Amino acid sequence: MASHGVRPDILARWKEHHLAPLWLSPTAHKPPPPPQQPHLWEWAKTRPLLEHAFSETSPNVVERRVLQYLTPYARSEHEEYTVGAMLCAVQCLLPGEAARPHRHSMGAVRFVLEGSGATTLVNGKQCPMEYGDLILTPAWCWHEHRHDGEAPVLWLDALDVPLHAYLGTAQFQPPPVTNLPETAADAVFATANFLPAETSFTTNYSPVFRYSYADATQALAAAPRAADGSRAIRYTNPITGAQAQPLLDCTMLAIEAGAATTQRRSNASVACVVVAGEGTSTIGGKTIAWREKDFFTIPQGNFASHAAMSKEAHIFMLSDRDVMRRLGVLSEETA
Ligand code: GTQ
Ligand code: FE2
């Protein structure tokens, strides 16, 4: 009865015709597999390895000089993701370099880790890149990167690539730049507080493409303290109040020294960048120690709690929760 009474020759015939019995499925009606464990990429180890990419290639040759953060849990080397529905990476530009414009169906956000003097142009809008700045490049927005500064610039890229790969919706367009939209973004690029009354909005993403770390720090300080002493802000679209960009939810967490944050878990996954301070996170029973610019993951299903050492710490977080929310299956709880 190894195959619940199904004769091997019948199983073989089904297989030949691409049919399979549900009752023999390895996953259907079974408990879910245990959550993936968190993974930490220490900047102190990653940074020297990025140096090799400086000499190995240039954006002239390969479009983007990017090293991807790949999960150790991929089932094959063709499965490229970091955690959940997100693919994260570090991109490097050396002084004088430029990465030509292109656009794609995948949405991306950038979070600046090192250097200054670089600029990302998003649909023609100049977004200066300084430490801790968040820059959006929503789906199908033209974007290019330029660097006229003195030292290498490095930033985190996060894209919704795995979702597009699954859906078969990954599309890419090289230059020349065409159909540069004249959108409401033009009116509100610098400030979203006042708009021409006749402005109409047709996009589902924030017209503000750059969120500076200075502004984020100020907003964090003004945010209410949660019961565990932490403060959190969400990067939002000022027009709608919704998250700044579909599919990639961006937040920043400020953790008080000493007190650990309330344990939370979700069926969404989170990617974290340490922006300031040092501390530890306990994720699914595993404790990792982190410091500035370290990058780590909270795969779905794991309880996570964070604690800062000696002074307040800031963690920038990316979540795929919008995917779950839109599907009506988002689940979030505290311990
Ligand atoms: O900067 O345009 O990490 O298109 C992956 C794909 C960065 C980019 C990535 C991209 C980019
Ligand atoms: Fe791109």
mmCIF file of C-alpha atoms and ligand atoms in Angstrom:
data_model
loop_
_atom_site.group_PDB
_atom_site.id
_atom_site.type_symbol
_atom_site.label_atom_id
_atom_site.label_comp_id
_atom_site.label_asym_id
_atom_site.label_seq_id
_atom_site.Cartn_x
_atom_site.Cartn_y
_atom_site.Cartn_z
ATOM 1 C CA MET A 1 0.000 0.000 0.000
ATOM 2 C CA ALA A 2 3.021 2.277 -0.404
ATOM 3 C CA SER A 3 1.082 4.302 -2.986
ATOM 4 C CA HIS A 4 -2.328 4.076 -1.282
ATOM 5 C CA GLY A 5 -3.465 1.243 -3.440
ATOM 6 C CA VAL A 6 -2.642 2.838 -6.775
ATOM 7 C CA ARG A 7 -1.097 0.306 -9.111
ATOM 8 C CA PRO A 8 2.396 1.359 -10.300
ATOM 9 C CA ASP A 9 1.348 0.954 -13.945
ATOM 10 C CA ILE A 10 -1.604 3.331 -13.410
ATOM 11 C CA LEU A 11 0.669 5.864 -11.672
ATOM 12 C CA ALA A 12 3.047 5.607 -14.589
ATOM 13 C CA ARG A 13 0.208 6.180 -17.102
ATOM 14 C CA TRP A 14 -0.971 9.247 -15.177
ATOM 15 C CA LYS A 15 2.553 10.597 -15.058
ATOM 16 C CA GLU A 16 2.942 10.080 -18.787
ATOM 17 C CA HIS A 17 -0.125 12.311 -19.289
ATOM 18 C CA HIS A 18 0.994 14.896 -16.717
ATOM 19 C CA LEU A 19 -1.616 13.924 -14.146
ATOM 20 C CA ALA A 20 -0.996 13.376 -10.441
ATOM 21 C CA PRO A 21 -3.215 12.197 -7.571
ATOM 22 C CA LEU A 22 -3.709 14.865 -4.904
ATOM 23 C CA TRP A 23 -3.582 12.252 -2.136
ATOM 24 C CA LEU A 24 0.016 11.436 -3.008
ATOM 25 C CA SER A 25 1.115 15.087 -3.190
ATOM 26 C CA PRO A 26 4.064 15.784 -0.896
ATOM 27 C CA THR A 27 2.534 19.136 0.153
ATOM 28 C CA ALA A 28 -1.274 19.076 -0.192
ATOM 29 C CA HIS A 29 -3.175 18.882 3.120
ATOM 30 C CA LYS A 30 0.096 18.497 5.005
ATOM 31 C CA PRO A 31 1.534 20.817 7.673
ATOM 32 C CA PRO A 32 3.759 23.563 6.204
ATOM 33 C CA PRO A 33 7.522 23.023 6.288
ATOM 34 C CA PRO A 34 9.411 24.669 9.169
ATOM 35 C CA PRO A 35 10.286 28.310 8.516
ATOM 36 C CA GLN A 36 13.620 29.107 6.917
ATOM 37 C CA GLN A 37 16.248 30.374 9.319
ATOM 38 C CA PRO A 38 17.471 33.973 9.295
ATOM 39 C CA HIS A 39 20.686 34.764 7.499
ATOM 40 C CA LEU A 40 23.213 37.500 8.307
ATOM 41 C CA TRP A 41 25.630 39.123 5.845
ATOM 42 C CA GLU A 42 28.158 41.066 7.899
ATOM 43 C CA TRP A 43 29.310 44.215 6.140
ATOM 44 C CA ALA A 44 32.847 43.662 7.458
ATOM 45 C CA LYS A 45 32.953 40.445 5.406
ATOM 46 C CA THR A 46 30.881 41.631 2.428
ATOM 47 C CA ARG A 47 32.683 44.954 1.834
ATOM 48 C CA PRO A 48 36.134 43.514 0.948
ATOM 49 C CA LEU A 49 34.440 41.007 -1.370
ATOM 50 C CA LEU A 50 32.714 43.866 -3.196
ATOM 51 C CA GLU A 51 36.144 45.365 -3.924
ATOM 52 C CA HIS A 52 36.765 42.513 -6.361
ATOM 53 C CA ALA A 53 33.774 43.650 -8.399
ATOM 54 C CA PHE A 54 35.348 47.116 -8.727
ATOM 55 C CA SER A 55 38.220 45.619 -10.723
ATOM 56 C CA GLU A 56 36.377 42.694 -12.330
ATOM 57 C CA THR A 57 33.916 44.758 -14.347
ATOM 58 C CA SER A 58 32.216 48.101 -14.910
ATOM 59 C CA PRO A 59 28.668 49.278 -15.567
ATOM 60 C CA ASN A 60 29.715 50.089 -19.141
ATOM 61 C CA VAL A 61 30.201 46.388 -19.697
ATOM 62 C CA VAL A 62 27.513 44.764 -17.538
ATOM 63 C CA GLU A 63 24.792 47.465 -17.264
ATOM 64 C CA ARG A 64 24.821 47.296 -13.428
ATOM 65 C CA ARG A 65 27.720 46.313 -11.140
ATOM 66 C CA VAL A 66 25.665 44.351 -8.646
ATOM 67 C CA LEU A 67 26.388 41.514 -6.208
ATOM 68 C CA GLN A 68 23.203 39.769 -5.130
ATOM 69 C CA TYR A 69 22.419 38.612 -1.616
ATOM 70 C CA LEU A 70 21.221 35.061 -2.307
ATOM 71 C CA THR A 71 19.405 32.916 0.236
ATOM 72 C CA PRO A 72 21.181 29.750 1.333
ATOM 73 C CA TYR A 73 17.765 28.037 1.064
ATOM 74 C CA ALA A 74 17.264 28.113 -2.726
ATOM 75 C CA ARG A 75 16.173 24.736 -4.123
ATOM 76 C CA SER A 76 18.277 25.281 -7.233
ATOM 77 C CA GLU A 77 20.815 27.790 -8.465
ATOM 78 C CA HIS A 78 18.187 29.091 -10.891
ATOM 79 C CA GLU A 79 16.050 30.253 -7.976
ATOM 80 C CA GLU A 80 17.457 33.729 -7.282
ATOM 81 C CA TYR A 81 15.988 35.438 -4.258
ATOM 82 C CA THR A 82 17.035 36.823 -0.893
ATOM 83 C CA VAL A 83 13.975 36.249 1.244
ATOM 84 C CA GLY A 84 10.263 35.874 0.438
ATOM 85 C CA ALA A 85 9.317 37.808 -2.690
ATOM 86 C CA MET A 86 12.418 40.011 -2.540
ATOM 87 C CA LEU A 87 15.770 39.995 -4.295
ATOM 88 C CA CYS A 88 18.323 42.253 -2.616
ATOM 89 C CA ALA A 89 21.805 43.207 -3.746
ATOM 90 C CA VAL A 90 24.603 45.712 -3.345
ATOM 91 C CA GLN A 91 25.357 47.981 -6.283
ATOM 92 C CA CYS A 92 28.648 49.866 -6.686
ATOM 93 C CA LEU A 93 29.579 52.905 -8.740
ATOM 94 C CA LEU A 94 33.107 54.274 -8.854
ATOM 95 C CA PRO A 95 33.823 57.981 -9.349
ATOM 96 C CA GLY A 96 33.139 59.008 -12.928
ATOM 97 C CA GLU A 97 31.046 55.950 -13.718
ATOM 98 C CA ALA A 98 27.463 55.905 -14.953
ATOM 99 C CA ALA A 99 24.897 53.149 -15.399
ATOM 100 C CA ARG A 100 22.795 53.859 -18.490
ATOM 101 C CA PRO A 101 19.026 54.362 -18.310
ATOM 102 C CA HIS A 102 16.649 51.438 -18.636
ATOM 103 C CA ARG A 103 13.285 50.407 -17.259
ATOM 104 C CA HIS A 104 11.491 47.224 -16.317
ATOM 105 C CA SER A 105 8.286 45.796 -14.930
ATOM 106 C CA MET A 106 10.090 44.973 -11.690
ATOM 107 C CA GLY A 107 9.921 47.653 -9.042
ATOM 108 C CA ALA A 108 13.070 48.528 -7.090
ATOM 109 C CA VAL A 109 14.106 50.614 -4.128
ATOM 110 C CA ARG A 110 17.632 51.716 -3.255
ATOM 111 C CA PHE A 111 19.025 52.402 0.187
ATOM 112 C CA VAL A 112 22.403 54.177 0.333
ATOM 113 C CA LEU A 113 25.143 52.485 2.385
ATOM 114 C CA GLU A 114 28.403 54.258 1.567
ATOM 115 C CA GLY A 115 29.845 57.252 -0.241
ATOM 116 C CA SER A 116 28.257 60.378 -1.600
ATOM 117 C CA GLY A 117 27.984 62.401 -4.762
ATOM 118 C CA ALA A 118 26.021 59.874 -6.799
ATOM 119 C CA THR A 119 22.640 60.587 -8.355
ATOM 120 C CA THR A 120 19.853 58.314 -9.520
ATOM 121 C CA LEU A 121 17.563 59.759 -12.170
ATOM 122 C CA VAL A 122 14.031 58.398 -11.916
ATOM 123 C CA ASN A 123 11.858 59.357 -14.890
ATOM 124 C CA GLY A 124 14.314 62.201 -15.363
ATOM 125 C CA LYS A 125 14.110 63.439 -11.746
ATOM 126 C CA GLN A 126 17.448 63.847 -9.960
ATOM 127 C CA CYS A 127 17.667 61.973 -6.671
ATOM 128 C CA PRO A 128 20.899 62.671 -4.769
ATOM 129 C CA MET A 129 22.223 59.609 -2.924
ATOM 130 C CA GLU A 130 23.542 60.171 0.602
ATOM 131 C CA TYR A 131 23.920 57.729 3.479
ATOM 132 C CA GLY A 132 20.583 56.324 4.609
ATOM 133 C CA ASP A 133 18.554 57.828 1.762
ATOM 134 C CA LEU A 134 15.775 55.750 0.205
ATOM 135 C CA ILE A 135 15.176 56.127 -3.524
ATOM 136 C CA LEU A 136 12.215 54.549 -5.274
ATOM 137 C CA THR A 137 12.243 53.278 -8.820
ATOM 138 C CA PRO A 138 8.702 51.970 -9.256
ATOM 139 C CA ALA A 139 7.730 49.590 -12.046
ATOM 140 C CA TRP A 140 8.367 50.916 -15.563
ATOM 141 C CA CYS A 141 10.021 54.141 -14.379
ATOM 142 C CA TRP A 142 13.155 54.939 -16.363
ATOM 143 C CA HIS A 143 16.199 54.996 -14.110
ATOM 144 C CA GLU A 144 19.910 55.577 -14.435
ATOM 145 C CA HIS A 145 22.743 56.094 -11.964
ATOM 146 C CA ARG A 146 25.615 58.604 -12.192
ATOM 147 C CA HIS A 147 28.533 59.273 -9.930
ATOM 148 C CA ASP A 148 30.659 62.433 -10.028
ATOM 149 C CA GLY A 149 31.983 62.138 -6.464
ATOM 150 C CA GLU A 150 35.395 61.205 -5.109
ATOM 151 C CA ALA A 151 35.008 57.732 -3.638
ATOM 152 C CA PRO A 152 33.003 54.574 -4.403
ATOM 153 C CA VAL A 153 29.268 54.722 -3.758
ATOM 154 C CA LEU A 154 27.520 51.560 -2.580
ATOM 155 C CA TRP A 155 23.857 51.017 -2.024
ATOM 156 C CA LEU A 156 21.370 48.267 -1.348
ATOM 157 C CA ASP A 157 18.989 47.371 -4.175
ATOM 158 C CA ALA A 158 15.755 45.546 -3.415
ATOM 159 C CA LEU A 159 13.501 44.317 -6.198
ATOM 160 C CA ASP A 160 10.279 42.325 -6.480
ATOM 161 C CA VAL A 161 12.023 40.034 -8.996
ATOM 162 C CA PRO A 162 10.966 36.670 -7.476
ATOM 163 C CA LEU A 163 7.283 37.538 -7.809
ATOM 164 C CA HIS A 164 7.677 38.557 -11.452
ATOM 165 C CA ALA A 165 9.724 35.445 -12.134
ATOM 166 C CA TYR A 166 6.886 33.326 -10.707
ATOM 167 C CA LEU A 167 4.172 35.221 -12.586
ATOM 168 C CA GLY A 168 6.096 35.346 -15.857
ATOM 169 C CA THR A 169 5.760 39.138 -15.937
ATOM 170 C CA ALA A 170 9.440 40.122 -15.977
ATOM 171 C CA GLN A 171 9.974 42.632 -18.801
ATOM 172 C CA PHE A 172 12.930 44.860 -19.604
ATOM 173 C CA GLN A 173 13.455 47.822 -21.936
ATOM 174 C CA PRO A 174 16.908 49.174 -22.844
ATOM 175 C CA PRO A 175 17.516 52.779 -23.931
ATOM 176 C CA PRO A 176 16.709 54.975 -25.794
ATOM 177 C CA VAL A 177 14.407 56.580 -23.238
ATOM 178 C CA THR A 178 10.937 56.903 -24.718
ATOM 179 C CA ASN A 179 7.555 58.000 -23.408
ATOM 180 C CA LEU A 180 8.946 59.846 -20.397
ATOM 181 C CA PRO A 181 5.686 60.405 -18.562
ATOM 182 C CA GLU A 182 4.654 63.915 -17.593
ATOM 183 C CA THR A 183 2.921 62.912 -14.447
ATOM 184 C CA ALA A 184 1.848 64.403 -11.193
ATOM 185 C CA ALA A 185 5.327 63.448 -10.035
ATOM 186 C CA ASP A 186 6.578 66.578 -11.779
ATOM 187 C CA ALA A 187 4.351 68.753 -9.642
ATOM 188 C CA VAL A 188 5.161 67.119 -6.349
ATOM 189 C CA PHE A 189 8.693 65.917 -6.828
ATOM 190 C CA ALA A 190 10.247 68.275 -4.309
ATOM 191 C CA THR A 191 7.391 68.695 -1.886
ATOM 192 C CA ALA A 192 4.031 67.028 -1.646
ATOM 193 C CA ASN A 193 2.391 69.519 0.677
ATOM 194 C CA PHE A 194 0.831 71.715 -1.976
ATOM 195 C CA LEU A 195 -0.362 70.665 -5.389
ATOM 196 C CA PRO A 196 -1.912 72.435 -8.331
ATOM 197 C CA ALA A 197 -5.663 71.960 -7.845
ATOM 198 C CA GLU A 198 -6.063 70.458 -11.313
ATOM 199 C CA THR A 199 -3.382 67.817 -10.703
ATOM 200 C CA SER A 200 -4.654 64.345 -11.370
ATOM 201 C CA PHE A 201 -3.008 61.165 -10.222
ATOM 202 C CA THR A 202 -2.795 58.080 -12.280
ATOM 203 C CA THR A 203 0.097 56.238 -10.675
ATOM 204 C CA ASN A 204 -0.060 53.687 -7.880
ATOM 205 C CA TYR A 205 3.282 54.792 -6.455
ATOM 206 C CA SER A 206 4.561 57.756 -4.534
ATOM 207 C CA PRO A 207 5.319 60.859 -6.588
ATOM 208 C CA VAL A 208 8.155 61.488 -4.115
ATOM 209 C CA PHE A 209 11.079 59.382 -5.307
ATOM 210 C CA ARG A 210 13.648 60.336 -2.655
ATOM 211 C CA TYR A 211 13.231 60.036 1.106
ATOM 212 C CA SER A 212 16.310 61.437 2.864
ATOM 213 C CA TYR A 213 17.745 59.863 6.000
ATOM 214 C CA ALA A 214 17.642 63.325 7.579
ATOM 215 C CA ASP A 215 13.851 63.440 7.089
ATOM 216 C CA ALA A 216 13.450 59.841 8.244
ATOM 217 C CA THR A 217 15.449 60.512 11.421
ATOM 218 C CA GLN A 218 13.281 63.515 12.186
ATOM 219 C CA ALA A 219 10.080 61.558 11.580
ATOM 220 C CA LEU A 220 11.371 58.713 13.752
ATOM 221 C CA ALA A 221 12.112 61.051 16.658
ATOM 222 C CA ALA A 222 8.577 62.439 16.395
ATOM 223 C CA ALA A 223 6.894 59.019 16.094
ATOM 224 C CA PRO A 224 5.054 57.699 19.145
ATOM 225 C CA ARG A 225 6.853 55.166 21.318
ATOM 226 C CA ALA A 226 5.383 51.668 21.355
ATOM 227 C CA ALA A 227 4.957 49.821 24.657
ATOM 228 C CA ASP A 228 8.364 48.176 24.150
ATOM 229 C CA GLY A 229 10.040 51.592 23.759
ATOM 230 C CA SER A 230 10.609 51.318 20.005
ATOM 231 C CA ARG A 231 9.468 53.800 17.389
ATOM 232 C CA ALA A 232 8.688 53.007 13.767
ATOM 233 C CA ILE A 233 7.850 54.957 10.639
ATOM 234 C CA ARG A 234 6.524 53.821 7.277
ATOM 235 C CA TYR A 235 7.692 55.461 4.051
ATOM 236 C CA THR A 236 4.411 56.539 2.508
ATOM 237 C CA ASN A 237 2.896 57.997 -0.618
ATOM 238 C CA PRO A 238 1.878 61.486 0.580
ATOM 239 C CA ILE A 239 -1.099 61.536 -1.795
ATOM 240 C CA THR A 240 -2.748 58.340 -0.608
ATOM 241 C CA GLY A 241 -1.149 57.657 2.767
ATOM 242 C CA ALA A 242 -0.458 54.119 1.563
ATOM 243 C CA GLN A 243 3.012 52.624 1.454
ATOM 244 C CA ALA A 244 5.400 54.463 -0.864
ATOM 245 C CA GLN A 245 5.706 51.691 -3.432
ATOM 246 C CA PRO A 246 3.551 48.656 -4.173
ATOM 247 C CA LEU A 247 4.998 45.245 -3.244
ATOM 248 C CA LEU A 248 8.002 46.611 -1.313
ATOM 249 C CA ASP A 249 6.931 48.000 2.042
ATOM 250 C CA CYS A 250 9.609 50.226 3.609
ATOM 251 C CA THR A 251 9.808 51.056 7.303
ATOM 252 C CA MET A 252 12.476 52.248 9.727
ATOM 253 C CA LEU A 253 12.634 51.011 13.295
ATOM 254 C CA ALA A 254 14.329 52.847 16.163
ATOM 255 C CA ILE A 255 15.208 50.587 19.079
ATOM 256 C CA GLU A 256 16.026 51.894 22.542
ATOM 257 C CA ALA A 257 19.217 50.621 24.158
ATOM 258 C CA GLY A 258 18.593 47.763 26.560
ATOM 259 C CA ALA A 259 14.946 46.856 25.984
ATOM 260 C CA ALA A 260 14.147 44.096 23.482
ATOM 261 C CA THR A 261 11.230 44.726 21.138
ATOM 262 C CA THR A 262 8.045 42.689 21.408
ATOM 263 C CA GLN A 263 8.314 39.383 19.567
ATOM 264 C CA ARG A 264 6.378 39.541 16.296
ATOM 265 C CA ARG A 265 5.796 37.155 13.482
ATOM 266 C CA SER A 266 4.080 37.260 10.138
ATOM 267 C CA ASN A 267 3.604 35.244 7.008
ATOM 268 C CA ALA A 268 5.408 38.113 5.266
ATOM 269 C CA SER A 269 9.206 38.106 5.062
ATOM 270 C CA VAL A 270 11.486 40.990 5.998
ATOM 271 C CA ALA A 271 14.956 42.129 4.871
ATOM 272 C CA CYS A 272 16.828 44.363 7.332
ATOM 273 C CA VAL A 273 19.683 46.848 6.989
ATOM 274 C CA VAL A 274 21.330 48.221 10.112
ATOM 275 C CA VAL A 275 21.571 51.974 9.583
ATOM 276 C CA ALA A 276 22.908 53.000 12.992
ATOM 277 C CA GLY A 277 24.014 51.342 16.216
ATOM 278 C CA GLU A 278 24.624 47.739 17.144
ATOM 279 C CA GLY A 279 22.675 45.032 18.848
ATOM 280 C CA THR A 280 21.141 41.600 18.498
ATOM 281 C CA SER A 281 18.050 40.033 16.975
ATOM 282 C CA THR A 282 16.489 36.784 18.043
ATOM 283 C CA ILE A 283 14.751 35.281 15.048
ATOM 284 C CA GLY A 284 13.091 31.889 15.276
ATOM 285 C CA GLY A 285 15.239 30.937 18.262
ATOM 286 C CA LYS A 286 18.510 31.937 16.602
ATOM 287 C CA THR A 287 20.290 35.046 17.917
ATOM 288 C CA ILE A 288 22.417 37.130 15.584
ATOM 289 C CA ALA A 289 24.644 40.073 16.506
ATOM 290 C CA TRP A 290 24.667 43.003 14.109
ATOM 291 C CA ARG A 291 26.285 46.361 13.565
ATOM 292 C CA GLU A 292 26.134 49.223 11.067
ATOM 293 C CA LYS A 293 25.505 48.202 7.410
ATOM 294 C CA ASP A 294 24.990 44.538 8.253
ATOM 295 C CA PHE A 295 22.156 42.939 6.303
ATOM 296 C CA PHE A 296 19.936 40.144 7.599
ATOM 297 C CA THR A 297 16.695 38.365 6.831
ATOM 298 C CA ILE A 298 13.582 37.446 8.787
ATOM 299 C CA PRO A 299 11.991 34.671 6.726
ATOM 300 C CA GLN A 300 8.209 34.277 7.074
ATOM 301 C CA GLY A 301 6.907 32.389 10.098
ATOM 302 C CA ASN A 302 9.694 33.310 12.517
ATOM 303 C CA PHE A 303 9.115 35.268 15.704
ATOM 304 C CA ALA A 304 11.578 38.175 15.749
ATOM 305 C CA SER A 305 12.700 40.500 18.511
ATOM 306 C CA HIS A 306 15.449 43.122 18.377
ATOM 307 C CA ALA A 307 17.630 44.720 21.052
ATOM 308 C CA ALA A 308 20.076 47.612 20.758
ATOM 309 C CA MET A 309 23.355 47.817 22.617
ATOM 310 C CA SER A 310 24.503 50.983 24.405
ATOM 311 C CA LYS A 311 22.707 53.531 22.170
ATOM 312 C CA GLU A 312 19.586 53.774 20.001
ATOM 313 C CA ALA A 313 19.783 51.663 16.847
ATOM 314 C CA HIS A 314 18.052 52.256 13.502
ATOM 315 C CA ILE A 315 17.065 49.381 11.247
ATOM 316 C CA PHE A 316 15.668 49.923 7.765
ATOM 317 C CA MET A 317 13.226 47.148 6.899
ATOM 318 C CA LEU A 318 11.781 45.898 3.630
ATOM 319 C CA SER A 319 8.774 43.627 3.679
ATOM 320 C CA ASP A 320 6.756 41.742 1.072
ATOM 321 C CA ARG A 321 3.606 42.068 3.244
ATOM 322 C CA ASP A 322 1.785 44.060 0.555
ATOM 323 C CA VAL A 323 1.665 40.929 -1.571
ATOM 324 C CA MET A 324 -0.073 39.026 1.231
ATOM 325 C CA ARG A 325 -2.307 42.014 2.080
ATOM 326 C CA ARG A 326 -3.531 42.355 -1.502
ATOM 327 C CA LEU A 327 -4.271 38.646 -1.621
ATOM 328 C CA GLY A 328 -6.209 38.885 1.653
ATOM 329 C CA VAL A 329 -3.924 36.417 3.428
ATOM 330 C CA LEU A 330 -1.682 38.724 5.503
ATOM 331 C CA SER A 331 -1.274 37.399 9.024
ATOM 332 C CA GLU A 332 0.622 39.294 11.707
ATOM 333 C CA GLU A 333 0.805 38.562 15.425
ATOM 334 C CA THR A 334 2.734 39.326 18.574
ATOM 335 C CA ALA A 335 3.849 36.616 21.011
HETATM 336 O O1 GTQ B 1 19.947 49.618 -10.704
HETATM 337 O O2 GTQ B 1 18.632 49.356 -12.377
HETATM 338 O O3 GTQ B 1 20.195 45.257 -8.394
HETATM 339 O O4 GTQ B 1 17.940 46.936 -13.042
HETATM 340 C C1 GTQ B 1 19.053 44.752 -10.382
HETATM 341 C C2 GTQ B 1 18.479 45.186 -11.557
HETATM 342 C C3 GTQ B 1 19.715 46.997 -9.908
HETATM 343 C C4 GTQ B 1 19.249 48.892 -11.414
HETATM 344 C C5 GTQ B 1 19.664 45.661 -9.551
HETATM 345 C C6 GTQ B 1 18.522 46.533 -11.904
HETATM 346 C C7 GTQ B 1 19.153 47.446 -11.079
HETATM 347 FE FE FE2 B 2 17.004 48.682 -13.226
#
